[in-house]
XYZ file of C-alpha atoms in Angstrom:
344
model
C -20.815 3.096 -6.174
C -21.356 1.255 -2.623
C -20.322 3.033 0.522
C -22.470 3.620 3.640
C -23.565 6.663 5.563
C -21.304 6.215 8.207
C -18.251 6.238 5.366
C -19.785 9.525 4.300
C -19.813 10.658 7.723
C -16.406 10.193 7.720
C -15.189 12.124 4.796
C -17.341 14.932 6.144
C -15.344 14.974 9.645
C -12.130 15.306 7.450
C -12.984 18.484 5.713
C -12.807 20.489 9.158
C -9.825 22.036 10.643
C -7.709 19.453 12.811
C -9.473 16.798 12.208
C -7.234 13.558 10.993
C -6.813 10.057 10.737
C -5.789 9.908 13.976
C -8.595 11.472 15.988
C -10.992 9.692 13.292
C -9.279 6.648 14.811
C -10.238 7.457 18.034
C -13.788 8.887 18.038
C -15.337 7.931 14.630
C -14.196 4.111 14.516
C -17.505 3.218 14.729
C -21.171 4.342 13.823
C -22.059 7.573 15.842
C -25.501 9.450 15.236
C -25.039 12.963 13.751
C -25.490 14.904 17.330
C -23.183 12.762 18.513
C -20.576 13.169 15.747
C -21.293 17.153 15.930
C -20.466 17.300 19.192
C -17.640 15.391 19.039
C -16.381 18.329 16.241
C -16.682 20.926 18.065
C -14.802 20.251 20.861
C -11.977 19.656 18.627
C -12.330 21.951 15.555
C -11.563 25.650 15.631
C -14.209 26.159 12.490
C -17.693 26.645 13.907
C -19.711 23.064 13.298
C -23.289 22.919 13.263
C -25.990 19.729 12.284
C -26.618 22.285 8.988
C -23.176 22.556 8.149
C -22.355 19.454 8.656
C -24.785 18.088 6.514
C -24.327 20.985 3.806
C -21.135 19.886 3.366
C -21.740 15.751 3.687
C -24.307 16.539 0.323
C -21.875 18.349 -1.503
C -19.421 15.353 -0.948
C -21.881 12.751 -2.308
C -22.757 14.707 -4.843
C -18.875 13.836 -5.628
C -19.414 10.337 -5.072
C -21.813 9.666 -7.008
C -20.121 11.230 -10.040
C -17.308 8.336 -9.186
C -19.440 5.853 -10.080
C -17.870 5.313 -13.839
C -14.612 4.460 -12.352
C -15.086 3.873 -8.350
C -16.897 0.369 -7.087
C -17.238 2.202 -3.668
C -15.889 3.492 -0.384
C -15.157 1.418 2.860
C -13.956 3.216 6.482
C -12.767 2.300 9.388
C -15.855 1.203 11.478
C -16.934 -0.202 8.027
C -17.862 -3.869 8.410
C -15.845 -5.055 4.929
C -12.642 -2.446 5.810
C -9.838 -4.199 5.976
C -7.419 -5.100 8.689
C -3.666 -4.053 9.130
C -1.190 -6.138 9.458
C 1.467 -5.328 12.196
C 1.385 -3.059 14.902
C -0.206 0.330 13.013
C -0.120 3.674 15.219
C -3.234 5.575 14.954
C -1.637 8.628 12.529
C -0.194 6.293 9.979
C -3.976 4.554 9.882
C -5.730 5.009 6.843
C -10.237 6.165 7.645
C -10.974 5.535 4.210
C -10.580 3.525 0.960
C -11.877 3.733 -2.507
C -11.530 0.816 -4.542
C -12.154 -0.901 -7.917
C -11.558 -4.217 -8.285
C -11.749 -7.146 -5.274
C -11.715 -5.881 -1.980
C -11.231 -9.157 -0.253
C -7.449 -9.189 -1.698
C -6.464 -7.205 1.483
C -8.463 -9.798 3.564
C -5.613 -10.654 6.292
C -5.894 -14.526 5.563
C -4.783 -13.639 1.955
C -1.311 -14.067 1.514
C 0.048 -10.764 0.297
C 3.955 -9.630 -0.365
C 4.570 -6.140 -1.637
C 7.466 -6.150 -4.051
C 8.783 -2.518 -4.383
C 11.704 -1.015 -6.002
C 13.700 2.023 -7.998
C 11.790 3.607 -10.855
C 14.588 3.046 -13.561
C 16.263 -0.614 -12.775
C 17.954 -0.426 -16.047
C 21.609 0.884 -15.969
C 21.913 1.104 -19.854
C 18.840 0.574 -22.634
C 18.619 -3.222 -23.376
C 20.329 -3.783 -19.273
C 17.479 -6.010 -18.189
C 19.246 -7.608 -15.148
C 17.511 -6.333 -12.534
C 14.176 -6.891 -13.793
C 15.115 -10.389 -14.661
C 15.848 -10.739 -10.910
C 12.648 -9.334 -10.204
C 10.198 -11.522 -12.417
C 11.541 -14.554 -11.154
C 11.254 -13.378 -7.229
C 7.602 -12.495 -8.175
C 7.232 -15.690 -10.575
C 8.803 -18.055 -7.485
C 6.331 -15.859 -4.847
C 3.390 -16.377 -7.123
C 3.687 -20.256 -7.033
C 3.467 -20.116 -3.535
C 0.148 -18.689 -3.240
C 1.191 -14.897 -2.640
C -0.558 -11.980 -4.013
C 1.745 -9.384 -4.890
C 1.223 -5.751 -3.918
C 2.855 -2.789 -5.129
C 2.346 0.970 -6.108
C 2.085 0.768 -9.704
C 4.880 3.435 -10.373
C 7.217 2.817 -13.676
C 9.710 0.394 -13.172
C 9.887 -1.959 -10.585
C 6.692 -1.401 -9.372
C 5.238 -1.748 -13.175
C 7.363 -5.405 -13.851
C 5.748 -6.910 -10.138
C 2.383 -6.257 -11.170
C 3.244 -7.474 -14.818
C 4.457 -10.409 -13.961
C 2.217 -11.561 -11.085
C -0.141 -11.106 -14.247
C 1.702 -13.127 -16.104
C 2.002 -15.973 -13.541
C -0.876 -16.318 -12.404
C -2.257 -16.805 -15.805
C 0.012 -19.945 -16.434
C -0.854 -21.219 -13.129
C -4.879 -21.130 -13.253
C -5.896 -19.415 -16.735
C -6.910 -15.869 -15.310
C -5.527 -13.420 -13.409
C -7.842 -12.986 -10.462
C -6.272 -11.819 -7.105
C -3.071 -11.537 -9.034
C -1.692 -8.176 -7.550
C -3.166 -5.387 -5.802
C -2.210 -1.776 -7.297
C -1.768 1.136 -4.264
C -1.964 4.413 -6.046
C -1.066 7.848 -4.595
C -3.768 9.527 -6.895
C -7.903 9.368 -7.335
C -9.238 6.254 -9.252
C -10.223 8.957 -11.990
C -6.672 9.769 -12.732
C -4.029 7.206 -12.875
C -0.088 8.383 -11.940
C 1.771 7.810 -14.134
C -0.371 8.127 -17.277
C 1.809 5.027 -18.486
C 0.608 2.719 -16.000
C -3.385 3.356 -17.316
C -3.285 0.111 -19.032
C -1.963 -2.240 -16.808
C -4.100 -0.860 -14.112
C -7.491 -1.178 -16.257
C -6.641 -4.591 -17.188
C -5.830 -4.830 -13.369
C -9.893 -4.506 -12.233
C -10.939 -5.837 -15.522
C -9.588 -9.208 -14.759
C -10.341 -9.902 -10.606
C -7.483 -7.556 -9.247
C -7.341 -4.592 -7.108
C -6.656 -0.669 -7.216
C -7.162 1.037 -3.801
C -6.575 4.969 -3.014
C -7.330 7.301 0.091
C -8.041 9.865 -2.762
C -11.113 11.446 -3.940
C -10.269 14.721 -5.165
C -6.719 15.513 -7.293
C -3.669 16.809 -5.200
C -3.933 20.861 -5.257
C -0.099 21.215 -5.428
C 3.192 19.995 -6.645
C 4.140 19.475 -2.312
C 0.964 17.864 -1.863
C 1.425 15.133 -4.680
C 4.539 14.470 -3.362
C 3.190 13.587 0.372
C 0.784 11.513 -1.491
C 3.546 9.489 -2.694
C 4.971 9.291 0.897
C 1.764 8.291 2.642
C 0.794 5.658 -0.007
C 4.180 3.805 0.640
C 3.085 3.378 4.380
C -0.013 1.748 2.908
C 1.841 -0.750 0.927
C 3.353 -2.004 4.134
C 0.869 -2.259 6.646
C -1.705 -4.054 3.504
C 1.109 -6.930 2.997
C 2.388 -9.485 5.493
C 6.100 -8.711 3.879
C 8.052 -6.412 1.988
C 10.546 -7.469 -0.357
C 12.869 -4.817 -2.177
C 14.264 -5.578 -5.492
C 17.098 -2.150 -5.648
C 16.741 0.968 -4.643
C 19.299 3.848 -3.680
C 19.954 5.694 -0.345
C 19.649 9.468 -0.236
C 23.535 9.056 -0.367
C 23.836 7.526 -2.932
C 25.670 8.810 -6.373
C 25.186 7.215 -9.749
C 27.340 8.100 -12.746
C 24.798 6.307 -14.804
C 21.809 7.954 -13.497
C 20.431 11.572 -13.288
C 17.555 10.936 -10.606
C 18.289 9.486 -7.664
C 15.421 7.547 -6.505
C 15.442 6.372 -3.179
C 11.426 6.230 -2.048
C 11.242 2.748 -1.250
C 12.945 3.578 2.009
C 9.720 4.892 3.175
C 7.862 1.668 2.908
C 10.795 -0.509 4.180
C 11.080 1.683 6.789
C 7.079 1.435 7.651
C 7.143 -2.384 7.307
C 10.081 -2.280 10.085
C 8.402 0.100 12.238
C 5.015 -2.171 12.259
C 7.167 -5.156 12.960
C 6.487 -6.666 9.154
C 8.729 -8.292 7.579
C 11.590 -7.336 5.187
C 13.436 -8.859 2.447
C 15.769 -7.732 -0.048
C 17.014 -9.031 -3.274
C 20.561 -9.150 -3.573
C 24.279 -11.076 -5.325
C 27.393 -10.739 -5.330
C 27.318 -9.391 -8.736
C 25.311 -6.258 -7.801
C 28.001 -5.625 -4.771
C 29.455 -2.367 -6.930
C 26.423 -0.787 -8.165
C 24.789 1.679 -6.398
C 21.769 0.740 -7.327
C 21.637 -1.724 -4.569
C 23.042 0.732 -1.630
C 19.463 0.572 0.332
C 19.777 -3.143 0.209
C 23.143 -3.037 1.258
C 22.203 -0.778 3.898
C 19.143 -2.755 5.516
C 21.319 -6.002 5.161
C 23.739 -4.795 7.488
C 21.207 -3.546 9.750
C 21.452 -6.315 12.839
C 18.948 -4.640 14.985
C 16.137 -6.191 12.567
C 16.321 -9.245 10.301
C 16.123 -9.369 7.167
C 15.323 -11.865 4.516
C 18.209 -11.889 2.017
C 16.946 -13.974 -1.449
C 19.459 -14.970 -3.882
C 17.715 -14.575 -7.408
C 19.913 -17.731 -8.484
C 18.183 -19.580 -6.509
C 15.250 -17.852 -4.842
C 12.952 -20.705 -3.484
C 15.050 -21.523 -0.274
C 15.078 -17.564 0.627
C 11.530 -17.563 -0.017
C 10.213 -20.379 2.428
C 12.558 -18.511 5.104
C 10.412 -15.727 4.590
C 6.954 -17.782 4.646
C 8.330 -18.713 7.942
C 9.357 -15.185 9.071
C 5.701 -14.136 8.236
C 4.277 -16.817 9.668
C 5.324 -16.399 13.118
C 5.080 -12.417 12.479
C 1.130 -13.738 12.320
C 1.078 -15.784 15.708
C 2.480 -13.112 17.176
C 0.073 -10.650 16.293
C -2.790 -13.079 17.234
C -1.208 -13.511 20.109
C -0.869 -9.994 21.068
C -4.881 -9.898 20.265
C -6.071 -12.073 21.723
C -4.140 -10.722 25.462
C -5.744 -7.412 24.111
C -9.091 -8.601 23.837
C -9.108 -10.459 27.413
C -7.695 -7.283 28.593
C -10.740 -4.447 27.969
């Protein structure tokens, strides 16, 4: 398992009290010595932080690490030279310090195209009701051909069919599967969630794709799991230069053909729109009565922010308009760089 000291060093500033991703930002985003990083601890921690504690605790994390190694390829952090870039305008809480990761790292690489296709976690209405993920498979198919690796969070259901069938696509295209899709879990590596996604995501990094995580260590309660869930939708949107959204429900929304009410993707949509990312949603006339399509419904009548609308009848059109959206999302982020950089 590859991962530098300074990663280590990282993970080690995280186990003390008040210490997050946001002060790691700020302090730790590059390689400190250990007085320095000690220092830096106590002023900010209410635990009492010493060079032997500190390094008491940094073995017993490796020691962790190294037991990884079976299904882990390493650890990257921020400071790291191959961690990867945002896109969008990321604020320094939602910004993740450190990665695991099996598979190809260099699918995040900014100049890889990637578009995270997200949705509800039961798309059918009825068994043998495969509408919906009809829709979906050719929006992934049509965003395949033009060059885009899709990202997701490997849940059941939509998530499942965009990784399936970027799979599937990019194996008619080019005879593998390599940089296919790129799998966001809210658990460790050593424990995939759901258990029925364990296939898809070893064939995943067993044929050039990628699983990341900001897990090491398995959630200690049902409340913590669930903020897992939460946080790894932020990281689905600032890892992709779009989001598209193939159904999902508001917290409003009732269903007489549904007894869970699944309206998650709103976190990521509404990550992608705060980072200035943009959105698209799938959408017909024929889904204009089913509440499985009220988020859609909801973010296409939002004027404030535009919003790619792609008609699965005929999704090639929709999708160049959103090439173009995320191109000149990119200029304008370079742009706003490059002022930065003459700046300080």
């Amino acid at each position: 398992m590859k991962y530098t000291d300074h990663a280590l060093n990282i993970l080690t500033a995280k186990t003390f009290k008040n210490i997050g991703n946001s002060w790691i930002a700020e302090h730790l985003n590059y390689k400190q010595d250990l007085d320095v990083i000690v220092d830096l601890l106590s002023k900010k921690t209410k635990e009492l932080v010493n060079e032997k504690i500190f390094q008491s605790r940094k073995r017993q994390i490796e020691q962790k690490l190294e037991a990884m190694s079976n299904y882990c390829d390493g650890l990257v952090a921020i400071g790291d030279e191959k961690f990867p870039n945002y896109r969008g305008n990321v604020s320094g809480a939602d910004r993740p310090v450190a990665l695991f990761y099996k598979g190809d790292l260099s699918l995040l690489h900014t100049d890889n195209l990637a578009v995270a296709v997200i949705g509800l976690l039961n798309p059918s209405s009825h068994e043998n009701d495969y509408t919906i993920e009809n829709d979906e498979r050719t929006i992934v198919d049509a965003l395949v051909r033009n060059n885009a690796t899709i990202v997701s969070g490997l849940a059941l259901g939509c998530d499942r069919i965009a990784h399936h069938q970027a799979l599937i696509t990019t194996k008619k295209l080019h005879g593998h599967t390599a940089g296919a899709t790129v799998g966001i879990l809210p658990c460790t590596l050593a424990k995939i969630i759901p258990k029925e996604c364990h296939n898809i995501a070893q064939y995943m990094v067993e044929n050039g794709c990628l699983l990341i995580t900001e897990y090491y260590e398995e959630a200690s309660s049902v409340m913590e799991q669930s903020s897992r869930y939460v946080a790894r939708d932020r990281l689905q949107a600032m890892f992709s230069d779009a989001v598209v959204l193939t159904a999902s429900y508001t917290q409003q929304s009732v269903d007489p053909n549904s007894k869970k009410i699944d309206s998650g993707s709103r976190h990521a949509m509404e990550k992608a729109e705060a980072y200035g990312i943009p959105r698209a949603v799938i959408y017909h006339p024929k889904y204009n009565n089913n509440p499985k399509f009220d988020l859609n419904r909801q973010i296409m009548g939002n004027k404030k922010t535009p919003t790619t609308i792609i008609n699965p009848d005929n999704p090639q059109p929709d999708i160049m308009q959103l090439l173009e959206s995320i191109s000149l999302s990119k200029s304008k982020q370079k742009s706003s760089t490059a002022i930065a950089q003459t700046l300080f």
